[in-house]
PDB file of C-alpha atoms in Angstrom:
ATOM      1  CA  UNK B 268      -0.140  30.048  -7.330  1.00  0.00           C
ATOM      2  CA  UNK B 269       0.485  26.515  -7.481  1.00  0.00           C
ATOM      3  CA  UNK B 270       3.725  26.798  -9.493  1.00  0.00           C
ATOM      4  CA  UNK B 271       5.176  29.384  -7.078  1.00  0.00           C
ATOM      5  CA  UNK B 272       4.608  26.960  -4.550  1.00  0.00           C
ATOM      6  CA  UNK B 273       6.451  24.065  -5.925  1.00  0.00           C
ATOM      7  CA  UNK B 274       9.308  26.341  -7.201  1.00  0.00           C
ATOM      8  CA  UNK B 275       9.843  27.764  -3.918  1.00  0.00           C
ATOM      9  CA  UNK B 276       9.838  23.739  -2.347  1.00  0.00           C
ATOM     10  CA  UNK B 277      12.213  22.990  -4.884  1.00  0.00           C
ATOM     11  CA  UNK B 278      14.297  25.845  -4.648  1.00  0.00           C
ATOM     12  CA  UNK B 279      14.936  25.633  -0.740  1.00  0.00           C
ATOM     13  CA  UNK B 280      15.548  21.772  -1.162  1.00  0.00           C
ATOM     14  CA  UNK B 281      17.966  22.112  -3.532  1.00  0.00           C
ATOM     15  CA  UNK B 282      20.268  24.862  -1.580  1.00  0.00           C
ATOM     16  CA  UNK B 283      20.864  22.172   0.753  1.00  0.00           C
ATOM     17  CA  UNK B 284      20.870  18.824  -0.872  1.00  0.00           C
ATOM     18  CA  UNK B 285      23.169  19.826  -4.295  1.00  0.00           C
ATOM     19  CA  UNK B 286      23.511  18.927  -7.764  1.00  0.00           C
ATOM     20  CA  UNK B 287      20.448  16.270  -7.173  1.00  0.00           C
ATOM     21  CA  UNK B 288      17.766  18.317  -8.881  1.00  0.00           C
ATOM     22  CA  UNK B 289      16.271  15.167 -10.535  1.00  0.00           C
ATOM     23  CA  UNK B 290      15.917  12.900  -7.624  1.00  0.00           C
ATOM     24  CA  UNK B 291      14.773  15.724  -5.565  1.00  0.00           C
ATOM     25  CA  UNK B 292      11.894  16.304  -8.451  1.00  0.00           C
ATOM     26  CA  UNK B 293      10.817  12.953  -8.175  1.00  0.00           C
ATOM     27  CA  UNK B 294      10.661  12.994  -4.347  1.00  0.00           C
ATOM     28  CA  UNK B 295       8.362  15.911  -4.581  1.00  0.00           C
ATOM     29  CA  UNK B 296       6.525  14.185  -7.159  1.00  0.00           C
ATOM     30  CA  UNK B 297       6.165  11.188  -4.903  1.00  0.00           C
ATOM     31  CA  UNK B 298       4.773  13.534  -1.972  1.00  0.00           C
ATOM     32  CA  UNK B 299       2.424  15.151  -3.913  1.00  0.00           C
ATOM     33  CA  UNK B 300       0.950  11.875  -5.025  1.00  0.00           C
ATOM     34  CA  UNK B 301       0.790  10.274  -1.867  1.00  0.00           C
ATOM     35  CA  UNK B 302       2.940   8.123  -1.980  1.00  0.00           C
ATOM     36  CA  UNK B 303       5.751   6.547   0.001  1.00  0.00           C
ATOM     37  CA  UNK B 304       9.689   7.069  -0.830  1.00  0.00           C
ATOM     38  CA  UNK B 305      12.467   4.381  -0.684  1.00  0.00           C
ATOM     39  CA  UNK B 306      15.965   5.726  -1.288  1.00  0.00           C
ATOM     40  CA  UNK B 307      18.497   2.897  -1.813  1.00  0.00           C
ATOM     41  CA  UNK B 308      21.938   4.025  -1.854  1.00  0.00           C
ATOM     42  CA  UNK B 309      25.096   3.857  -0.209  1.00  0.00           C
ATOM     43  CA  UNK B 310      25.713   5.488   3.229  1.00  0.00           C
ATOM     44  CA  UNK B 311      26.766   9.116   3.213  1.00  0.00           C
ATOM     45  CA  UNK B 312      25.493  10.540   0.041  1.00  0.00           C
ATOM     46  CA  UNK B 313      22.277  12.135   1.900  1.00  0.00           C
ATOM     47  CA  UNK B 314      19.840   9.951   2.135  1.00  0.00           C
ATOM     48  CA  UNK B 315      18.907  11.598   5.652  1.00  0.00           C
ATOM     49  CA  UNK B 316      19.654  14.865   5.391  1.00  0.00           C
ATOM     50  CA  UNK B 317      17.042  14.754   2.389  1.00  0.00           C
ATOM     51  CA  UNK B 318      14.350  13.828   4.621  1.00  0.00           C
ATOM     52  CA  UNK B 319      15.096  16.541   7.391  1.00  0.00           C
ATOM     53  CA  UNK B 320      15.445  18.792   4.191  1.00  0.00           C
ATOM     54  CA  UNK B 321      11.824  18.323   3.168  1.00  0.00           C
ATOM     55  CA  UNK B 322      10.316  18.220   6.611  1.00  0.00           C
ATOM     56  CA  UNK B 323      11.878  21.654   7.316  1.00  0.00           C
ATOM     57  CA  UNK B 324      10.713  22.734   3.963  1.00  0.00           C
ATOM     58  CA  UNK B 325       7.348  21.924   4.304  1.00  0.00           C
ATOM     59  CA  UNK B 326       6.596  22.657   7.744  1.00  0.00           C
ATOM     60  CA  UNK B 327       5.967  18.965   8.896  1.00  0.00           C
ATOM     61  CA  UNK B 328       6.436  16.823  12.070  1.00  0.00           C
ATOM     62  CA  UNK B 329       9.232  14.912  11.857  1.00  0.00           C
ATOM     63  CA  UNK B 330      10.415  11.238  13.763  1.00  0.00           C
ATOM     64  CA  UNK B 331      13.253   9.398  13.061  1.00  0.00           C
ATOM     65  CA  UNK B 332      13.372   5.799  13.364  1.00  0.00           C
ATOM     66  CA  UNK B 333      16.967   4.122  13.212  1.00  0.00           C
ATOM     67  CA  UNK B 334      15.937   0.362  12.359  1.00  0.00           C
ATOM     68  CA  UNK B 335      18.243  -2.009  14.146  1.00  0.00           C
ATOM     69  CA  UNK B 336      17.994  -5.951  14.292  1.00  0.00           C
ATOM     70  CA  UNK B 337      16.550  -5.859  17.645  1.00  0.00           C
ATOM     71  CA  UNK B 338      13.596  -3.717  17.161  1.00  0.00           C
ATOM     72  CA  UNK B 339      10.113  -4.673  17.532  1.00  0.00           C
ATOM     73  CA  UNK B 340       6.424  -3.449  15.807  1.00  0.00           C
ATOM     74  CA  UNK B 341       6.360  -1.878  18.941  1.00  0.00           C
ATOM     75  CA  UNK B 342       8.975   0.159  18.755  1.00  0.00           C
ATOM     76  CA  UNK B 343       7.471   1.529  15.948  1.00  0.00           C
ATOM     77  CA  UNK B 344       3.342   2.164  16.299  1.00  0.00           C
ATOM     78  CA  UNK B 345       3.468   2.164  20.217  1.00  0.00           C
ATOM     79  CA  UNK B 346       1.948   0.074  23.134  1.00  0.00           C
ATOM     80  CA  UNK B 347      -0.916  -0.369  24.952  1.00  0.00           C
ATOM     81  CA  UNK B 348       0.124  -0.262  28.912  1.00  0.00           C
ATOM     82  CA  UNK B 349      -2.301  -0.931  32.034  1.00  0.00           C
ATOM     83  CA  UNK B 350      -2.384   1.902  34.374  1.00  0.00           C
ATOM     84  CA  UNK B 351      -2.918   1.098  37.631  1.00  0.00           C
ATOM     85  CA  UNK B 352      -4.535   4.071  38.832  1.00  0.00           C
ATOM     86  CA  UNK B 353      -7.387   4.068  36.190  1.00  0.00           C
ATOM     87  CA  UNK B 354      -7.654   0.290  35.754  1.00  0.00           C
ATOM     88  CA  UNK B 355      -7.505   0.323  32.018  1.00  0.00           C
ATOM     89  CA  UNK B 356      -5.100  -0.176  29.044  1.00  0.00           C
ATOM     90  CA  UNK B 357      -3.606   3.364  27.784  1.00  0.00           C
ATOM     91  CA  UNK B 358      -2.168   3.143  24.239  1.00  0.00           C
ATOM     92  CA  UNK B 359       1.475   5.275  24.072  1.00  0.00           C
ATOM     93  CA  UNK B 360       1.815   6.350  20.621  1.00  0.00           C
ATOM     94  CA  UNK B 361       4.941   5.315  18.580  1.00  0.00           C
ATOM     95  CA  UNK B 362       7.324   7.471  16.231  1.00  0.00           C
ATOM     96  CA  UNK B 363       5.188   6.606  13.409  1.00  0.00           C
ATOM     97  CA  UNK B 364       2.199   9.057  14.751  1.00  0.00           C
ATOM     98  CA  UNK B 365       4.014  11.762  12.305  1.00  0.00           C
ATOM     99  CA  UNK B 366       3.535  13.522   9.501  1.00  0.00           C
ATOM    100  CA  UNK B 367       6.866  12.758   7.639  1.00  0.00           C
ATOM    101  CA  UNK B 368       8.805   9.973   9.319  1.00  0.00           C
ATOM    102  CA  UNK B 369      11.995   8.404   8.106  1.00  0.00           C
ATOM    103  CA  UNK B 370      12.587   4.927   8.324  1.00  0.00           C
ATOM    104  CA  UNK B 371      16.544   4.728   8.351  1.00  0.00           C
ATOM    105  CA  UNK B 372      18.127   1.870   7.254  1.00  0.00           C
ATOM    106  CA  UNK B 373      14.808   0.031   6.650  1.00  0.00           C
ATOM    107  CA  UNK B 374      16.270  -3.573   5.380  1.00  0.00           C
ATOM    108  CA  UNK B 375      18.811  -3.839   8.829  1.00  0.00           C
ATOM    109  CA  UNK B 376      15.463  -5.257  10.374  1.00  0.00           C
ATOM    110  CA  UNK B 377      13.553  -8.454  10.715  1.00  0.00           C
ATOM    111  CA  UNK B 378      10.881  -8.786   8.463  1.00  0.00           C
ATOM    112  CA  UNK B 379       8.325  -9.034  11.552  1.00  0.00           C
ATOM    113  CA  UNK B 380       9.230  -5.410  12.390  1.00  0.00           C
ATOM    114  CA  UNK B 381       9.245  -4.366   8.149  1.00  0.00           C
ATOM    115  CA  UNK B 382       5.889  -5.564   8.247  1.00  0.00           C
ATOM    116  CA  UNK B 383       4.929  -3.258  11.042  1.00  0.00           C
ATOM    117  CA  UNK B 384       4.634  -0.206   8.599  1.00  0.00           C
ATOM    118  CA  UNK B 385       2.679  -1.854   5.762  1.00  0.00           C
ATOM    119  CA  UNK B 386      -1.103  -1.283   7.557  1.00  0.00           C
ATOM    120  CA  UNK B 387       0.248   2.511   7.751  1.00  0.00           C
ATOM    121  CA  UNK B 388       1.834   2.732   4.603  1.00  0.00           C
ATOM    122  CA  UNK B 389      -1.315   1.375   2.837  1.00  0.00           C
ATOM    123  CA  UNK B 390      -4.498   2.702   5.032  1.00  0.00           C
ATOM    124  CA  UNK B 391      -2.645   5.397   6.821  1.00  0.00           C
ATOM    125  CA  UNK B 392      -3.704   3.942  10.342  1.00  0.00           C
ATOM    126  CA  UNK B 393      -2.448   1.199  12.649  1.00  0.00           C
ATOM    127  CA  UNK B 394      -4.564  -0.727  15.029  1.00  0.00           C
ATOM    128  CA  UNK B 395      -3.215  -1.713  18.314  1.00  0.00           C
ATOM    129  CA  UNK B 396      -4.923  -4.397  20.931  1.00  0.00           C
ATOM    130  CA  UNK B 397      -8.143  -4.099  18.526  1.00  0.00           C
ATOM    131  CA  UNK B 398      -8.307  -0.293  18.482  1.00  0.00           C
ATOM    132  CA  UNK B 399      -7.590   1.163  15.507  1.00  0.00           C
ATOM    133  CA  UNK B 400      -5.831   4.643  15.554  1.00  0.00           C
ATOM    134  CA  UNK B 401      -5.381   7.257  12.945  1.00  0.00           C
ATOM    135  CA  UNK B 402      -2.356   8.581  11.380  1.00  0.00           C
ATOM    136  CA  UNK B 403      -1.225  12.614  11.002  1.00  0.00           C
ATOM    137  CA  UNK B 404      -2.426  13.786   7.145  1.00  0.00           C
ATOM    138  CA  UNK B 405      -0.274  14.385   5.515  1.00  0.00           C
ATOM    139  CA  UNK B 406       1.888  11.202   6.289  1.00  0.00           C
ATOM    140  CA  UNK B 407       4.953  10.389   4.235  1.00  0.00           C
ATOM    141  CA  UNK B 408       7.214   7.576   4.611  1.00  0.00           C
ATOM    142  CA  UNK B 409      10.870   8.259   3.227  1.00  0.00           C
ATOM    143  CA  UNK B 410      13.097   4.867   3.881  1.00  0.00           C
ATOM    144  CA  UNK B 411      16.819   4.593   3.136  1.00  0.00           C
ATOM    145  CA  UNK B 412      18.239   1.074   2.473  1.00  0.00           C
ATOM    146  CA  UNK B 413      21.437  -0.292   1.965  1.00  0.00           C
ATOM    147  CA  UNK B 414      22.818  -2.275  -1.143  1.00  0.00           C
ATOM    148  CA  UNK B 415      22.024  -5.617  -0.059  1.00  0.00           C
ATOM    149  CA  UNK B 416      25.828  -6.447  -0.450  1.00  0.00           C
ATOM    150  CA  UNK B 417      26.192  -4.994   2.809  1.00  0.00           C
ATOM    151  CA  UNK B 418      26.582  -7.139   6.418  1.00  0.00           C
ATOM    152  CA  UNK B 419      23.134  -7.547   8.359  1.00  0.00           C
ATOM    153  CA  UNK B 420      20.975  -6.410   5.922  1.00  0.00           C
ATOM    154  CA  UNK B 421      17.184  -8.580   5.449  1.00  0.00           C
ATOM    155  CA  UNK B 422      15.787  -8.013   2.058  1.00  0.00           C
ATOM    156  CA  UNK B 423      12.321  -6.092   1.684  1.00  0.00           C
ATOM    157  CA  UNK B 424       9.297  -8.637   0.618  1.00  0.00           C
ATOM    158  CA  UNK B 425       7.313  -7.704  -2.067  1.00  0.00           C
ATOM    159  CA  UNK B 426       4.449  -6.697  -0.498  1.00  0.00           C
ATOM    160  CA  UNK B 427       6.528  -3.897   1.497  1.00  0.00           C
ATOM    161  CA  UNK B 428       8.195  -2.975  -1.700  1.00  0.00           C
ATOM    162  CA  UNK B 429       4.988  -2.712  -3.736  1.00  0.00           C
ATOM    163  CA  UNK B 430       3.922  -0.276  -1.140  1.00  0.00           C
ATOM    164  CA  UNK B 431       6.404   2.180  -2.064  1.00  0.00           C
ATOM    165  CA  UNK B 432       5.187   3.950  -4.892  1.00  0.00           C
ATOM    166  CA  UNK B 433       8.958   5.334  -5.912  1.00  0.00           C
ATOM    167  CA  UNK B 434      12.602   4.127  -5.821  1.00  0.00           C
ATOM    168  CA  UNK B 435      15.009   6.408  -6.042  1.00  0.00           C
ATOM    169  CA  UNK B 436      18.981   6.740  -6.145  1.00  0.00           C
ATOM    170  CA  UNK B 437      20.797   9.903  -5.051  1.00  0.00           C
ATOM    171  CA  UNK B 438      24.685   8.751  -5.891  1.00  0.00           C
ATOM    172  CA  UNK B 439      27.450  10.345  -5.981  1.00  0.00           C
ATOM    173  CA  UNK B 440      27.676  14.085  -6.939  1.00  0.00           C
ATOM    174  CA  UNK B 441      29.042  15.556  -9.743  1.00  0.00           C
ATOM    175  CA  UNK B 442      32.341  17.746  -9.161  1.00  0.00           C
ATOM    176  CA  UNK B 443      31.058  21.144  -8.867  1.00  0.00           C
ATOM    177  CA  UNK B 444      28.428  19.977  -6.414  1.00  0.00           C
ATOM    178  CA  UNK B 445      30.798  18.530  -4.357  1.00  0.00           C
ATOM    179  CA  UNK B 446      33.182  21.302  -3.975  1.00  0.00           C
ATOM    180  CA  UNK B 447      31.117  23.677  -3.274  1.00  0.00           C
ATOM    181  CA  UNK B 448      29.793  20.766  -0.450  1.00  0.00           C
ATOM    182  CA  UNK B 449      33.603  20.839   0.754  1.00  0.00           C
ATOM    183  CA  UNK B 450      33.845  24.392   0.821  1.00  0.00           C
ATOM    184  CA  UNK B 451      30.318  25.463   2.084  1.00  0.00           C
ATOM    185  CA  UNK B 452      28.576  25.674   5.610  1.00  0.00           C
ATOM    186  CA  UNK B 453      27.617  22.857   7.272  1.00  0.00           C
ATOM    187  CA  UNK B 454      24.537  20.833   6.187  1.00  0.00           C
ATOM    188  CA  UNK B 455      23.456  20.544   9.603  1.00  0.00           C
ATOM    189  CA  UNK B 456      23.955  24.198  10.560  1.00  0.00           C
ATOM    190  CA  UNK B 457      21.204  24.951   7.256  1.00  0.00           C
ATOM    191  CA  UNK B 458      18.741  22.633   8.487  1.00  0.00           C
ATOM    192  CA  UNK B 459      18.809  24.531  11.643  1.00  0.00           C
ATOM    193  CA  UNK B 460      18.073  27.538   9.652  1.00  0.00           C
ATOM    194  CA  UNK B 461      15.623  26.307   7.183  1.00  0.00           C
ATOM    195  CA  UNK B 462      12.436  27.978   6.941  1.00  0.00           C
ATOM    196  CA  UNK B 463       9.109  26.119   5.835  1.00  0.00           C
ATOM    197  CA  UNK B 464       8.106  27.854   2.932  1.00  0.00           C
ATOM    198  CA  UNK B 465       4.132  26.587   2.690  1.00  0.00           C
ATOM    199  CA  UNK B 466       2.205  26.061   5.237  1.00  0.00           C
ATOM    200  CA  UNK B 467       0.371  21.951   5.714  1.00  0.00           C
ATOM    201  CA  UNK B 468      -2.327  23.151   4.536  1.00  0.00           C
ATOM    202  CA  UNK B 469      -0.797  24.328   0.966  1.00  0.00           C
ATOM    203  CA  UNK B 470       0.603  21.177   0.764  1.00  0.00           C
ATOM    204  CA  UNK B 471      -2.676  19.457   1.104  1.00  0.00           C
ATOM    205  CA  UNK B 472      -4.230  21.906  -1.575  1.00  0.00           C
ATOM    206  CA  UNK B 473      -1.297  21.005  -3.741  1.00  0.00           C
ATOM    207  CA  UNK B 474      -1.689  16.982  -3.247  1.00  0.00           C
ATOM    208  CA  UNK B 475      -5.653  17.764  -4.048  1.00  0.00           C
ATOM    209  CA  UNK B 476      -4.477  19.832  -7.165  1.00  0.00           C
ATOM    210  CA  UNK B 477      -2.794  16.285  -8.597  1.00  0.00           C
ATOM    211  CA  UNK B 478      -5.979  14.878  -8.461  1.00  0.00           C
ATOM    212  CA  UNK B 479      -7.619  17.366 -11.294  1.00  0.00           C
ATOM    213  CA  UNK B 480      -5.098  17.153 -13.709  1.00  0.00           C
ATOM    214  CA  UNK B 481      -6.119  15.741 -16.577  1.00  0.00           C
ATOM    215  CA  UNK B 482      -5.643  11.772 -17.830  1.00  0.00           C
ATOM    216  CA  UNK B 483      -6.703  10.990 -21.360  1.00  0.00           C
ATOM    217  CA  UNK B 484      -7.909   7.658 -22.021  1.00  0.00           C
ATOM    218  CA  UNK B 485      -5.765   7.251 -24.658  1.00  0.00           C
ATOM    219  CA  UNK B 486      -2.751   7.460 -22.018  1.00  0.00           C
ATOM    220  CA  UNK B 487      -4.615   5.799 -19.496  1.00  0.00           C
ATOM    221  CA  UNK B 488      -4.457   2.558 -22.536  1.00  0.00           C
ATOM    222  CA  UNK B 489      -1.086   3.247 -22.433  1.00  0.00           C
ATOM    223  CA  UNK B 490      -0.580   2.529 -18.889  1.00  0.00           C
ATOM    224  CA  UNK B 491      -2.220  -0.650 -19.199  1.00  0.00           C
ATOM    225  CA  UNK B 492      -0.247  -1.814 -22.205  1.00  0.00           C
ATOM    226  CA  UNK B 493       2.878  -1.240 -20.129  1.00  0.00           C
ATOM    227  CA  UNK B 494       1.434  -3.121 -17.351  1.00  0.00           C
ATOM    228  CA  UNK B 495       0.170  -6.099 -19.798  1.00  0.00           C
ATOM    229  CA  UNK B 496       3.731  -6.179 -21.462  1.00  0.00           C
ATOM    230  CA  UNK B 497       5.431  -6.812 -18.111  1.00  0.00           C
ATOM    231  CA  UNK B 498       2.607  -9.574 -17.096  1.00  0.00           C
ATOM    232  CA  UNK B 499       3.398 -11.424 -20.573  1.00  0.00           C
ATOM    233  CA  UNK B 500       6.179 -10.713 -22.052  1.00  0.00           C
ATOM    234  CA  UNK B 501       7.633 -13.375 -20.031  1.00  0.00           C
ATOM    235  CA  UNK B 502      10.349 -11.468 -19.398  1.00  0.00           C
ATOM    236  CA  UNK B 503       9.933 -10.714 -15.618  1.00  0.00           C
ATOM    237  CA  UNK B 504       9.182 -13.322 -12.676  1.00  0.00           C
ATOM    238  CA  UNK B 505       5.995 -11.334 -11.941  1.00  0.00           C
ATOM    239  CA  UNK B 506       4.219  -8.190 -13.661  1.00  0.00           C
ATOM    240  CA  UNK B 507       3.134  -5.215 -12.301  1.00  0.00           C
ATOM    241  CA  UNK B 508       0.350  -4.937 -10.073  1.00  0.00           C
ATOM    242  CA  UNK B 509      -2.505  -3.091  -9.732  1.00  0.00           C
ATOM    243  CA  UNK B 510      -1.252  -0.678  -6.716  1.00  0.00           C
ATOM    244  CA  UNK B 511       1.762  -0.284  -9.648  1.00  0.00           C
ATOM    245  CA  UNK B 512      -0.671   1.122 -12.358  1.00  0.00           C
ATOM    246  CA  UNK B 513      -2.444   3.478  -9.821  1.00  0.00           C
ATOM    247  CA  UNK B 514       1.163   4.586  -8.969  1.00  0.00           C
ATOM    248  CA  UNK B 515       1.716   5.607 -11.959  1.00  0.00           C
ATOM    249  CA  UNK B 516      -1.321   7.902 -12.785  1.00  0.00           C
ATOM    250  CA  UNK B 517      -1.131   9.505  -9.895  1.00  0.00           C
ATOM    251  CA  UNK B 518       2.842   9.955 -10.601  1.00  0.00           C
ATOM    252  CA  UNK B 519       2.588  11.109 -13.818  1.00  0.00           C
ATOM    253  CA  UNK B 520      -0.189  13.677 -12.626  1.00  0.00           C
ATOM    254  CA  UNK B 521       2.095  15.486 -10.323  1.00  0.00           C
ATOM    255  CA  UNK B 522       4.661  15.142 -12.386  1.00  0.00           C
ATOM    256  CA  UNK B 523       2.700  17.106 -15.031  1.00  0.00           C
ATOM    257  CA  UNK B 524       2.147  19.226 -12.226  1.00  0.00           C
ATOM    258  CA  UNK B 525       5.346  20.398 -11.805  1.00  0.00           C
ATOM    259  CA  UNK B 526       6.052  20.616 -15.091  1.00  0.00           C
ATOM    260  CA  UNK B 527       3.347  23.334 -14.996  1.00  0.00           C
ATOM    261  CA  UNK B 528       0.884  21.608 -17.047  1.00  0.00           C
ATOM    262  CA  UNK B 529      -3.129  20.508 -16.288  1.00  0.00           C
ATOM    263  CA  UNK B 530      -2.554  17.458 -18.385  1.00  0.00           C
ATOM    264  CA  UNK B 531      -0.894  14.694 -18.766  1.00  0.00           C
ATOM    265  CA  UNK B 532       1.792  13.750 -21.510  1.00  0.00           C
ATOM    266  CA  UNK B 533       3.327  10.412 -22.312  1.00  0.00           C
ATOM    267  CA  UNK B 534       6.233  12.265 -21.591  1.00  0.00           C
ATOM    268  CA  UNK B 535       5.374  12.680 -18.254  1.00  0.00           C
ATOM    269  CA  UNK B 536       4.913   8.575 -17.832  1.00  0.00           C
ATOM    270  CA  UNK B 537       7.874   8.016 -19.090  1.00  0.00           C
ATOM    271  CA  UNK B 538       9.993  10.306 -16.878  1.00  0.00           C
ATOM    272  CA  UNK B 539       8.664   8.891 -13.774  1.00  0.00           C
ATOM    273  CA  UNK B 540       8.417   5.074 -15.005  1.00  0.00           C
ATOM    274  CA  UNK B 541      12.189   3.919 -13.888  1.00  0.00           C
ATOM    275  CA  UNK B 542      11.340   5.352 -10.295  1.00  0.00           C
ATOM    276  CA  UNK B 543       7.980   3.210 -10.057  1.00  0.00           C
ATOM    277  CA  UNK B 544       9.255  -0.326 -11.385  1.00  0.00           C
ATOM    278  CA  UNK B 545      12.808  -0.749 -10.597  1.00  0.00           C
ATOM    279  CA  UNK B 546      11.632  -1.940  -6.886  1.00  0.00           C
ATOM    280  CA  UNK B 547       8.686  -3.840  -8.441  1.00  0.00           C
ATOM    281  CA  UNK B 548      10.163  -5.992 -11.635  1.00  0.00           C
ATOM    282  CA  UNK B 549      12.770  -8.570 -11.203  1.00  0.00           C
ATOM    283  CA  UNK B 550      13.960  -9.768 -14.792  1.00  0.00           C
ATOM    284  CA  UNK B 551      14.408 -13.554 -14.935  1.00  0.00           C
ATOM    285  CA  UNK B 552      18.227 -13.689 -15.062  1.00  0.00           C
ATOM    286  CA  UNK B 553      18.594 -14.581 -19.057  1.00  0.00           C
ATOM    287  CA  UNK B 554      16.860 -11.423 -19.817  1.00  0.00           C
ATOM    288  CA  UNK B 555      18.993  -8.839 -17.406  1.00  0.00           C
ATOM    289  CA  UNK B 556      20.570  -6.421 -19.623  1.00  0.00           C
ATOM    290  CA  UNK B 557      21.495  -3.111 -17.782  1.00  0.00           C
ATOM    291  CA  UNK B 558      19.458  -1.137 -20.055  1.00  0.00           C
ATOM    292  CA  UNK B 559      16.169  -3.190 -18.883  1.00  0.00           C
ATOM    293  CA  UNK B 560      13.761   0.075 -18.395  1.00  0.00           C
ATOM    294  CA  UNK B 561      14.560   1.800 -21.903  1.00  0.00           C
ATOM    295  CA  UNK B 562      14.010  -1.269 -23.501  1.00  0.00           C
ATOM    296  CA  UNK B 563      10.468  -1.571 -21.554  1.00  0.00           C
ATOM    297  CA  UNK B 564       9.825   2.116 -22.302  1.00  0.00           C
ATOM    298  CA  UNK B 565      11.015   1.084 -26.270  1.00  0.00           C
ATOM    299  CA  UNK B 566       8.864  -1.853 -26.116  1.00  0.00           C
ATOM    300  CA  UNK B 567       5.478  -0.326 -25.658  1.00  0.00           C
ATOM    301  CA  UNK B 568       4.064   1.891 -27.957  1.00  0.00           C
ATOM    302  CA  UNK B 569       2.165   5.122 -27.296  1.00  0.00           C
ATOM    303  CA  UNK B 570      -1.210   5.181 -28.530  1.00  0.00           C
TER     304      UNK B 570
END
């Protein structure tokens, strides 16, 4: 049942985002494992229309947030306001009480207002005035960011970026994809039309069904030889963390998942290793070579 599921997601994802099969796997992969999404790319190849595309999909709630350099924490989590008439404080929910919100343009911020998503993005809750509120389950952050080449742009501090579990890159696409994007119907008009084809609670089964599939320890000394190699290799200005190596488990879990499988491969690590340490791992600049994550993946033999 589960791979009818996840066919059908993928399926109605891909009739309206096209010729990005790939990145669209590994943004299912990321929601399955619970994780958060950061797209970086430049503006116009979909970034947003991907997010509406899975909330329509999957039957979600859906806020936008357009981050601007002006915006406050409270524009995000919401307010506590005194109401005359009862005498007391009354909290007013933010956008982020969602089950899928997208953070647009994430890094045209301050880092005060970044910061406002990290006690969300990590315990899926904020607290407000001392009261702590819960968050919608399931809740899935997808935030876009611009190259950081671009005017009025802050850059993301580690600890925001470490709580992304995937970085991902739609580009450009190929040809075909793009003509038949010329020639087509209007994104917008589809998402109007799309149908969610599972219902929240199949998704949650599914995210549970990540959780039984398999890890051998041999693969699970594999993970920590990758995450040793980038602590002293000394090629890197720091290593991976723990919230990294966790990452990729679960990752490679729902990637085997998808792939239809109750176990895990090294294959399966591999595939979804680029999308969990290009955010994380900053090569000291005598050791950049373009190639950087095949040479990791090279670099660390499988048990």
């Amino acid at each position: 049942m589960a791979q009818k599921e996840l066919t059908a997601i993928l399926s109605s994802v891909n009739s309206v985002i096209l010729g990005k099969e790939h990145p669209i796997k590994l943004a299912l992969t990321c929601l399955l494992a619970k994780g958060h999404l950061l797209i970086e790319d430049l503006p116009g190849v979909g970034k947003t229309t991907l997010a509406h595309t899975f909330a329509g999909t999957l039957g979600l709630s859906f806020q936008r947030i357009q981050f601007t350099s002006d915006m406050l924490p409270a524009d995000i989590i919401g307010v506590s306001i005194y109401e005359r008439d009862s005498s007391q404080f009354s909290f007013h929910p933010g956008p982020i009480f969602t089950q899928l919100i997208l953070a647009d343009e994430v890094n045209r911020a301050s880092p005060r207002t970044q910061s406002a998503l990290l006690e969300a993005m990590e315990e899926q809750q904020v607290t407000v005035e001392g009261t702590t509120h819960s968050l919608l389950s399931p809740f899935f952050v997808i935030a876009t960011q611009n190259p950081m080449n671009q005017i009025g742009t802050f850059p993301l501090p580690e600890s925001q970026l470490d709580r992304f579990l995937m970085r991902i890159e739609l580009g450009y696409p190929d040809a075909k994809a793009e003509r038949a994007l010329l020639l087509g119907q209007d994104r917008r008009e589809i998402l109007k039309q799309l149908q969610a084809v599972i219902t929240v609670d199949e998704l949650l089964a599914l995210q549970h069904s990540v959780t039984q599939i398999h890890f051998a320890p041999a693969l699970i000394d594999y993970v920590q030889r990758i995450l040793s190699y980038t602590r002293e290799s000394g090629l890197y200005h720091t290593g991976l963390s723990p919230r990294a190596g966790l990452g990729l488990v679960h990752a490679a879990q729902a990637w085997a998942l998808l792939e239809g499988r109750d176990h895990v491969l090294p294959e399966d690590i591999q595939a979804i290793l680029p999308s969990i340490v290009s955010h994380r791992l900053q090569l000291h600049e005598e050791n950049f070579s373009a190639d950087w994550i095949n040479q990791l993946i090279q670099n660390v033999p499988i048990p």
